[in-house]
């Protein structure tokens, strides 16, 4: 018989032993629940490609957030479906815009909830792009002012965190300066710093009605094969004043997440996006996988790779599973 000295199996013998030596633990405080706010009252429309996710009118969202808080969710991020869209995304920065209304209502009802607002234009532009268009091109510098106005109106409505996701160069700096000039220097910025042009956003574009009417987002979102470029993007947002950096999507970019983790000491977020959620849901509905187990394994992998914060449509379910 060979002499085996090290036997890793010794510490896998029982759940108590496995738990004793567990390296990564999910906790309820890690999760951010995305919500889609739509016009009307009493509206609760399920998104067909995202079972369990709904478009909610402000009143419904408000009660949903209050119930989520009772269930342990401590943070939400809001996306808006405006009544009307136009070339310049005026609904994104209107004082009575859909997200601004939702922020005020949630703030009143559930004051302790951390309210994050996604700062982008694509849900509000008639063409569905994340910036201003001229001659078929998405203009960078002309879009910054609109993004900064959007962030300002979200912060004025009561958001704790604004989260610029348009991938315009300089957007974090423009927003930081605008917030500071308005005396809102304590509003944090969570930068979608490393955001890839991904096929995994498909179901979100149904949920937020934000698919571009022509072309795609490859001229501003990152090219999926690039990893070193992610460090440059993260560096830029960090130097412009981002408080939290984000990598998105999460699971197919765990290598990138790890690289950003190793290089930066600011809190790091990862967005487990709509398509990543839909894949698990669909296979589970067919009975092909154990949904809870795959959900936990997936979210654990994101944390293990280095995320402190995970944005996920599974926020409620994972918190329930952990309690
Ligand atoms: C806005 C935005 C998108 C997502 C978050 N913010 C869509 C996009 O860039 O097309 C995607 C989130 C998801 O798929 O869950 N620009």
CSV table of C-alpha atoms and ligand atoms in Angstrom, one decimal:
chain,number,residue,atom,x,y,z
A,1,UNK,CA,0.0,0.0,0.0
A,2,UNK,CA,1.2,3.5,-0.9
A,3,UNK,CA,1.7,5.9,2.0
A,4,UNK,CA,-0.6,8.9,1.5
A,5,UNK,CA,0.2,11.7,3.8
A,6,UNK,CA,-2.2,14.4,2.6
A,7,UNK,CA,-5.8,13.4,2.3
A,8,UNK,CA,-8.0,16.4,1.4
A,9,UNK,CA,-11.0,14.2,1.8
A,10,UNK,CA,-10.6,14.4,5.6
A,11,UNK,CA,-12.0,17.8,5.6
A,12,UNK,CA,-14.9,17.0,3.3
A,13,UNK,CA,-16.4,14.3,5.6
A,14,UNK,CA,-19.3,16.3,7.0
A,15,UNK,CA,-21.1,19.5,6.3
A,16,UNK,CA,-19.7,20.9,9.6
A,17,UNK,CA,-16.1,20.2,8.4
A,18,UNK,CA,-16.8,21.6,5.0
A,19,UNK,CA,-18.3,24.6,6.5
A,20,UNK,CA,-15.4,25.1,8.9
A,21,UNK,CA,-12.9,25.3,6.0
A,22,UNK,CA,-15.1,27.1,3.5
A,23,UNK,CA,-13.2,29.9,1.7
A,24,UNK,CA,-16.1,31.9,0.2
A,25,UNK,CA,-19.4,32.8,1.7
A,26,UNK,CA,-22.3,34.6,0.3
A,27,UNK,CA,-24.1,37.1,2.5
A,28,UNK,CA,-27.4,38.9,2.1
A,29,UNK,CA,-25.6,42.3,2.2
A,30,UNK,CA,-23.8,41.4,-1.0
A,31,UNK,CA,-26.8,41.6,-3.3
A,32,UNK,CA,-28.4,44.3,-5.4
A,33,UNK,CA,-31.9,43.6,-6.8
A,34,UNK,CA,-32.6,45.3,-10.2
A,35,UNK,CA,-36.1,46.6,-10.8
A,36,UNK,CA,-37.9,47.9,-13.9
A,37,UNK,CA,-40.2,50.8,-13.4
A,38,UNK,CA,-43.0,51.4,-15.9
A,39,UNK,CA,-45.9,53.9,-16.2
A,40,UNK,CA,-49.4,53.4,-14.7
A,41,UNK,CA,-50.7,52.1,-11.4
A,42,UNK,CA,-51.2,48.5,-10.3
A,43,UNK,CA,-49.1,47.3,-13.2
A,44,UNK,CA,-47.1,44.1,-12.8
A,45,UNK,CA,-46.2,42.6,-16.1
A,46,UNK,CA,-43.9,39.6,-16.2
A,47,UNK,CA,-41.0,39.8,-18.7
A,48,UNK,CA,-41.5,36.8,-20.9
A,49,UNK,CA,-37.7,36.0,-21.2
A,50,UNK,CA,-37.1,36.5,-17.5
A,51,UNK,CA,-39.6,34.5,-15.5
A,52,UNK,CA,-40.0,36.0,-12.0
A,53,UNK,CA,-39.0,39.5,-13.2
A,54,UNK,CA,-41.7,42.1,-13.8
A,55,UNK,CA,-42.2,45.6,-15.1
A,56,UNK,CA,-43.7,47.4,-12.1
A,57,UNK,CA,-45.5,50.7,-11.8
A,58,UNK,CA,-44.3,53.0,-9.1
A,59,UNK,CA,-46.9,51.9,-6.6
A,60,UNK,CA,-46.1,48.2,-7.2
A,61,UNK,CA,-42.4,48.8,-7.1
A,62,UNK,CA,-42.8,50.6,-3.8
A,63,UNK,CA,-44.5,47.7,-2.2
A,64,UNK,CA,-42.2,45.3,-3.8
A,65,UNK,CA,-39.2,47.1,-2.3
A,66,UNK,CA,-40.7,47.2,1.1
A,67,UNK,CA,-41.4,43.4,1.0
A,68,UNK,CA,-37.9,42.9,-0.3
A,69,UNK,CA,-36.4,44.9,2.6
A,70,UNK,CA,-38.4,42.7,5.0
A,71,UNK,CA,-36.9,39.7,3.3
A,72,UNK,CA,-33.4,40.9,3.8
A,73,UNK,CA,-32.6,42.8,0.5
A,74,UNK,CA,-30.7,46.0,1.4
A,75,UNK,CA,-30.1,47.4,-2.0
A,76,UNK,CA,-32.0,47.9,-5.3
A,77,UNK,CA,-31.0,49.4,-8.7
A,78,UNK,CA,-33.7,51.0,-10.8
A,79,UNK,CA,-34.3,51.1,-14.5
A,80,UNK,CA,-37.0,53.1,-16.2
A,81,UNK,CA,-39.5,52.6,-19.0
A,82,UNK,CA,-40.7,56.1,-19.8
A,83,UNK,CA,-44.1,57.0,-21.2
A,84,UNK,CA,-42.5,58.6,-24.3
A,85,UNK,CA,-39.0,58.5,-25.8
A,86,UNK,CA,-37.3,61.1,-27.9
A,87,UNK,CA,-34.0,61.9,-29.6
A,88,UNK,CA,-32.4,63.5,-26.5
A,89,UNK,CA,-33.7,61.1,-23.8
A,90,UNK,CA,-35.5,63.9,-22.0
A,91,UNK,CA,-37.3,61.3,-19.8
A,92,UNK,CA,-34.0,60.3,-18.3
A,93,UNK,CA,-33.5,63.6,-16.5
A,94,UNK,CA,-37.0,64.9,-16.1
A,95,UNK,CA,-37.8,66.0,-12.6
A,96,UNK,CA,-40.9,63.9,-12.7
A,97,UNK,CA,-39.3,61.1,-14.8
A,98,UNK,CA,-40.3,57.5,-14.1
A,99,UNK,CA,-37.2,56.6,-12.1
A,100,UNK,CA,-37.1,59.9,-10.2
A,101,UNK,CA,-40.7,59.3,-9.1
A,102,UNK,CA,-39.9,55.7,-8.0
A,103,UNK,CA,-36.9,56.9,-6.0
A,104,UNK,CA,-39.0,59.5,-4.1
A,105,UNK,CA,-41.7,57.0,-3.4
A,106,UNK,CA,-39.3,54.2,-2.3
A,107,UNK,CA,-37.3,56.7,-0.2
A,108,UNK,CA,-40.5,57.6,1.7
A,109,UNK,CA,-41.7,54.1,2.3
A,110,UNK,CA,-38.5,52.2,2.9
A,111,UNK,CA,-36.0,54.9,3.9
A,112,UNK,CA,-33.2,52.5,4.9
A,113,UNK,CA,-33.1,50.8,1.5
A,114,UNK,CA,-30.0,51.7,-0.6
A,115,UNK,CA,-31.3,53.1,-3.8
A,116,UNK,CA,-29.1,52.9,-6.8
A,117,UNK,CA,-30.1,54.4,-10.2
A,118,UNK,CA,-28.8,53.1,-13.5
A,119,UNK,CA,-27.6,56.2,-15.3
A,120,UNK,CA,-28.0,55.7,-19.1
A,121,UNK,CA,-30.0,57.0,-22.0
A,122,UNK,CA,-30.9,53.9,-24.0
A,123,UNK,CA,-34.2,53.3,-22.3
A,124,UNK,CA,-35.2,57.0,-23.0
A,125,UNK,CA,-34.0,57.6,-26.6
A,126,UNK,CA,-36.3,56.9,-29.5
A,127,UNK,CA,-33.3,55.2,-31.3
A,128,UNK,CA,-32.4,53.1,-28.3
A,129,UNK,CA,-28.7,54.0,-28.2
A,130,UNK,CA,-26.9,55.1,-25.0
A,131,UNK,CA,-26.0,58.6,-26.3
A,132,UNK,CA,-26.8,61.4,-28.7
A,133,UNK,CA,-26.8,60.4,-32.4
A,134,UNK,CA,-25.6,62.4,-35.4
A,135,UNK,CA,-25.3,60.9,-38.9
A,136,UNK,CA,-25.7,57.4,-37.5
A,137,UNK,CA,-23.0,57.8,-35.0
A,138,UNK,CA,-23.2,57.9,-31.2
A,139,UNK,CA,-21.4,61.1,-30.1
A,140,UNK,CA,-19.3,60.9,-27.0
A,141,UNK,CA,-18.8,64.4,-25.6
A,142,UNK,CA,-22.3,65.6,-26.5
A,143,UNK,CA,-23.7,62.7,-24.5
A,144,UNK,CA,-21.8,63.5,-21.3
A,145,UNK,CA,-23.9,66.5,-20.5
A,146,UNK,CA,-27.1,64.5,-20.7
A,147,UNK,CA,-25.7,61.7,-18.6
A,148,UNK,CA,-24.6,64.2,-16.0
A,149,UNK,CA,-28.0,65.8,-15.9
A,150,UNK,CA,-29.5,62.4,-15.5
A,151,UNK,CA,-27.3,61.5,-12.6
A,152,UNK,CA,-28.0,64.9,-11.0
A,153,UNK,CA,-31.8,64.5,-11.2
A,154,UNK,CA,-31.5,60.9,-9.8
A,155,UNK,CA,-29.4,62.2,-6.9
A,156,UNK,CA,-31.7,65.1,-6.3
A,157,UNK,CA,-34.6,62.7,-6.2
A,158,UNK,CA,-32.8,60.8,-3.4
A,159,UNK,CA,-30.6,58.1,-5.0
A,160,UNK,CA,-27.7,57.0,-2.8
A,161,UNK,CA,-25.7,55.7,-5.7
A,162,UNK,CA,-25.7,56.6,-9.4
A,163,UNK,CA,-24.4,54.0,-11.8
A,164,UNK,CA,-23.3,55.2,-15.2
A,165,UNK,CA,-23.6,52.4,-17.8
A,166,UNK,CA,-23.5,54.2,-21.1
A,167,UNK,CA,-19.8,53.5,-21.7
A,168,UNK,CA,-19.1,57.0,-22.9
A,169,UNK,CA,-15.5,58.1,-22.3
A,170,UNK,CA,-15.2,60.6,-19.4
A,171,UNK,CA,-18.8,59.9,-18.1
A,172,UNK,CA,-17.6,59.3,-14.5
A,173,UNK,CA,-15.6,62.5,-14.4
A,174,UNK,CA,-18.5,64.5,-15.9
A,175,UNK,CA,-21.0,63.1,-13.4
A,176,UNK,CA,-18.6,63.6,-10.4
A,177,UNK,CA,-18.1,67.2,-11.3
A,178,UNK,CA,-21.8,67.9,-11.8
A,179,UNK,CA,-22.7,66.3,-8.5
A,180,UNK,CA,-20.0,68.1,-6.6
A,181,UNK,CA,-21.0,71.5,-8.1
A,182,UNK,CA,-24.5,70.8,-6.9
A,183,UNK,CA,-23.2,70.1,-3.4
A,184,UNK,CA,-23.9,66.4,-3.8
A,185,UNK,CA,-20.4,65.3,-3.0
A,186,UNK,CA,-21.7,62.5,-0.8
A,187,UNK,CA,-23.5,60.7,-3.6
A,188,UNK,CA,-21.5,57.7,-4.7
A,189,UNK,CA,-20.7,56.5,-8.2
A,190,UNK,CA,-20.8,52.9,-9.1
A,191,UNK,CA,-19.2,52.8,-12.5
A,192,UNK,CA,-20.0,50.2,-15.1
A,193,UNK,CA,-16.3,50.4,-15.9
A,194,UNK,CA,-15.8,47.2,-17.7
A,195,UNK,CA,-19.0,46.6,-19.8
A,196,UNK,CA,-18.8,44.3,-22.7
A,197,UNK,CA,-20.9,44.4,-25.9
A,198,UNK,CA,-22.6,41.2,-24.9
A,199,UNK,CA,-25.3,38.9,-26.3
A,200,UNK,CA,-26.3,38.2,-22.7
A,201,UNK,CA,-28.2,41.5,-22.5
A,202,UNK,CA,-31.0,40.2,-24.8
A,203,UNK,CA,-33.7,39.6,-22.2
A,204,UNK,CA,-32.9,43.0,-20.5
A,205,UNK,CA,-33.7,44.8,-23.7
A,206,UNK,CA,-37.1,43.2,-23.7
A,207,UNK,CA,-37.6,44.1,-20.1
A,208,UNK,CA,-36.4,47.7,-20.5
A,209,UNK,CA,-37.6,48.1,-24.1
A,210,UNK,CA,-34.2,49.4,-25.0
A,211,UNK,CA,-32.9,47.5,-28.0
A,212,UNK,CA,-31.2,49.9,-30.5
A,213,UNK,CA,-33.4,50.5,-33.5
A,214,UNK,CA,-30.3,50.4,-35.8
A,215,UNK,CA,-26.8,49.0,-35.5
A,216,UNK,CA,-25.5,47.7,-32.2
A,217,UNK,CA,-23.5,48.9,-29.2
A,218,UNK,CA,-20.1,47.7,-30.3
A,219,UNK,CA,-18.7,51.2,-31.0
A,220,UNK,CA,-19.0,52.0,-27.3
A,221,UNK,CA,-19.2,48.8,-25.2
A,222,UNK,CA,-16.1,46.7,-24.9
A,223,UNK,CA,-15.0,44.0,-27.4
A,224,UNK,CA,-15.5,40.6,-25.6
A,225,UNK,CA,-12.1,39.2,-26.5
A,226,UNK,CA,-10.2,42.0,-24.6
A,227,UNK,CA,-9.0,41.5,-21.1
A,228,UNK,CA,-6.1,43.9,-20.7
A,229,UNK,CA,-8.2,46.7,-22.0
A,230,UNK,CA,-10.5,46.1,-19.0
A,231,UNK,CA,-7.7,47.3,-16.7
A,232,UNK,CA,-7.4,50.5,-18.7
A,233,UNK,CA,-11.1,51.1,-18.5
A,234,UNK,CA,-11.1,50.4,-14.8
A,235,UNK,CA,-8.1,52.8,-14.3
A,236,UNK,CA,-9.9,55.6,-16.2
A,237,UNK,CA,-13.1,55.3,-14.1
A,238,UNK,CA,-11.1,55.0,-10.9
A,239,UNK,CA,-9.1,58.1,-11.7
A,240,UNK,CA,-12.2,60.0,-12.6
A,241,UNK,CA,-13.6,59.3,-9.2
A,242,UNK,CA,-15.6,56.1,-9.3
A,243,UNK,CA,-16.3,54.7,-5.7
A,244,UNK,CA,-17.2,51.2,-6.9
A,245,UNK,CA,-16.0,49.5,-10.1
A,246,UNK,CA,-18.2,47.0,-12.0
A,247,UNK,CA,-17.5,44.2,-14.4
A,248,UNK,CA,-20.4,43.1,-16.6
A,249,UNK,CA,-21.5,40.4,-17.5
A,250,UNK,CA,-20.2,38.3,-14.7
A,251,UNK,CA,-19.8,34.5,-15.3
A,252,UNK,CA,-18.3,34.5,-18.7
A,253,UNK,CA,-15.9,37.3,-17.6
A,254,UNK,CA,-14.6,35.8,-14.3
A,255,UNK,CA,-11.0,36.0,-15.5
A,256,UNK,CA,-11.5,39.8,-16.1
A,257,UNK,CA,-13.2,40.2,-12.7
A,258,UNK,CA,-10.2,38.5,-11.0
A,259,UNK,CA,-7.7,40.8,-12.9
A,260,UNK,CA,-9.6,43.9,-11.8
A,261,UNK,CA,-9.8,42.6,-8.3
A,262,UNK,CA,-6.0,42.0,-8.1
A,263,UNK,CA,-5.3,45.5,-9.4
A,264,UNK,CA,-7.8,47.7,-7.6
A,265,UNK,CA,-8.6,48.1,-4.0
A,266,UNK,CA,-12.0,49.8,-4.3
A,267,UNK,CA,-15.2,47.8,-3.8
A,268,UNK,CA,-15.8,45.7,-6.9
A,269,UNK,CA,-19.3,44.8,-8.3
A,270,UNK,CA,-20.3,42.2,-10.9
A,271,UNK,CA,-23.6,42.2,-12.8
A,272,UNK,CA,-25.1,38.7,-13.3
A,273,UNK,CA,-27.0,39.9,-16.2
A,274,UNK,CA,-30.4,39.1,-17.7
A,275,UNK,CA,-29.2,36.4,-20.2
A,276,UNK,CA,-27.2,34.7,-17.4
A,277,UNK,CA,-30.3,34.6,-15.3
A,278,UNK,CA,-32.5,33.5,-18.3
A,279,UNK,CA,-30.2,30.6,-19.1
A,280,UNK,CA,-30.5,29.1,-15.6
A,281,UNK,CA,-34.3,29.7,-15.5
A,282,UNK,CA,-34.9,28.1,-18.9
A,283,UNK,CA,-32.9,24.9,-18.1
A,284,UNK,CA,-34.5,24.7,-14.7
A,285,UNK,CA,-38.0,25.0,-16.2
A,286,UNK,CA,-37.2,22.1,-18.4
A,287,UNK,CA,-36.1,20.1,-15.4
A,288,UNK,CA,-32.5,19.8,-16.7
A,289,UNK,CA,-30.8,21.4,-13.7
A,290,UNK,CA,-31.4,22.0,-10.0
A,291,UNK,CA,-32.2,25.7,-10.1
A,292,UNK,CA,-31.3,26.6,-6.5
A,293,UNK,CA,-28.0,24.6,-6.6
A,294,UNK,CA,-26.9,26.2,-9.9
A,295,UNK,CA,-27.9,29.6,-8.7
A,296,UNK,CA,-25.8,29.3,-5.5
A,297,UNK,CA,-22.9,27.8,-7.4
A,298,UNK,CA,-23.0,30.5,-10.0
A,299,UNK,CA,-23.2,33.4,-7.5
A,300,UNK,CA,-20.5,31.8,-5.3
A,301,UNK,CA,-18.2,31.7,-8.3
A,302,UNK,CA,-18.7,35.4,-8.9
A,303,UNK,CA,-17.8,36.1,-5.3
A,304,UNK,CA,-14.9,33.7,-5.3
A,305,UNK,CA,-13.4,35.5,-8.4
A,306,UNK,CA,-13.4,38.7,-6.4
A,307,UNK,CA,-16.8,40.5,-6.4
A,308,UNK,CA,-17.8,42.3,-3.2
A,309,UNK,CA,-21.2,43.2,-4.7
A,310,UNK,CA,-23.4,41.2,-7.0
A,311,UNK,CA,-26.3,42.6,-9.0
A,312,UNK,CA,-28.7,39.8,-9.7
A,313,UNK,CA,-32.3,39.1,-10.5
A,314,UNK,CA,-31.9,36.2,-8.1
A,315,UNK,CA,-31.3,38.6,-5.1
A,316,UNK,CA,-34.5,37.6,-3.3
A,317,UNK,CA,-34.1,33.9,-4.0
A,318,UNK,CA,-30.5,33.7,-2.9
A,319,UNK,CA,-31.2,35.6,0.3
A,320,UNK,CA,-34.0,33.2,1.0
A,321,UNK,CA,-31.7,30.2,0.3
A,322,UNK,CA,-29.1,31.6,2.7
A,323,UNK,CA,-31.4,32.2,5.6
B,1,LIG,C1,-28.1,50.2,-20.0
B,1,LIG,C2,-27.9,48.8,-19.4
B,1,LIG,C3,-28.0,47.6,-20.0
B,1,LIG,C4,-27.9,46.6,-18.9
B,1,LIG,C5,-27.7,47.4,-17.8
B,1,LIG,N1,-27.7,48.7,-18.1
B,1,LIG,C6,-28.3,47.2,-21.3
B,1,LIG,C7,-27.4,47.4,-22.5
B,1,LIG,O1,-26.3,47.9,-22.3
B,1,LIG,O2,-27.8,47.0,-23.6
B,1,LIG,C8,-28.0,45.1,-19.1
B,1,LIG,C9,-28.4,44.4,-17.9
B,1,LIG,C10,-28.9,43.0,-18.1
B,1,LIG,O3,-28.8,42.4,-19.2
B,1,LIG,O4,-29.4,42.4,-17.1
B,1,LIG,N2,-27.2,50.5,-21.0
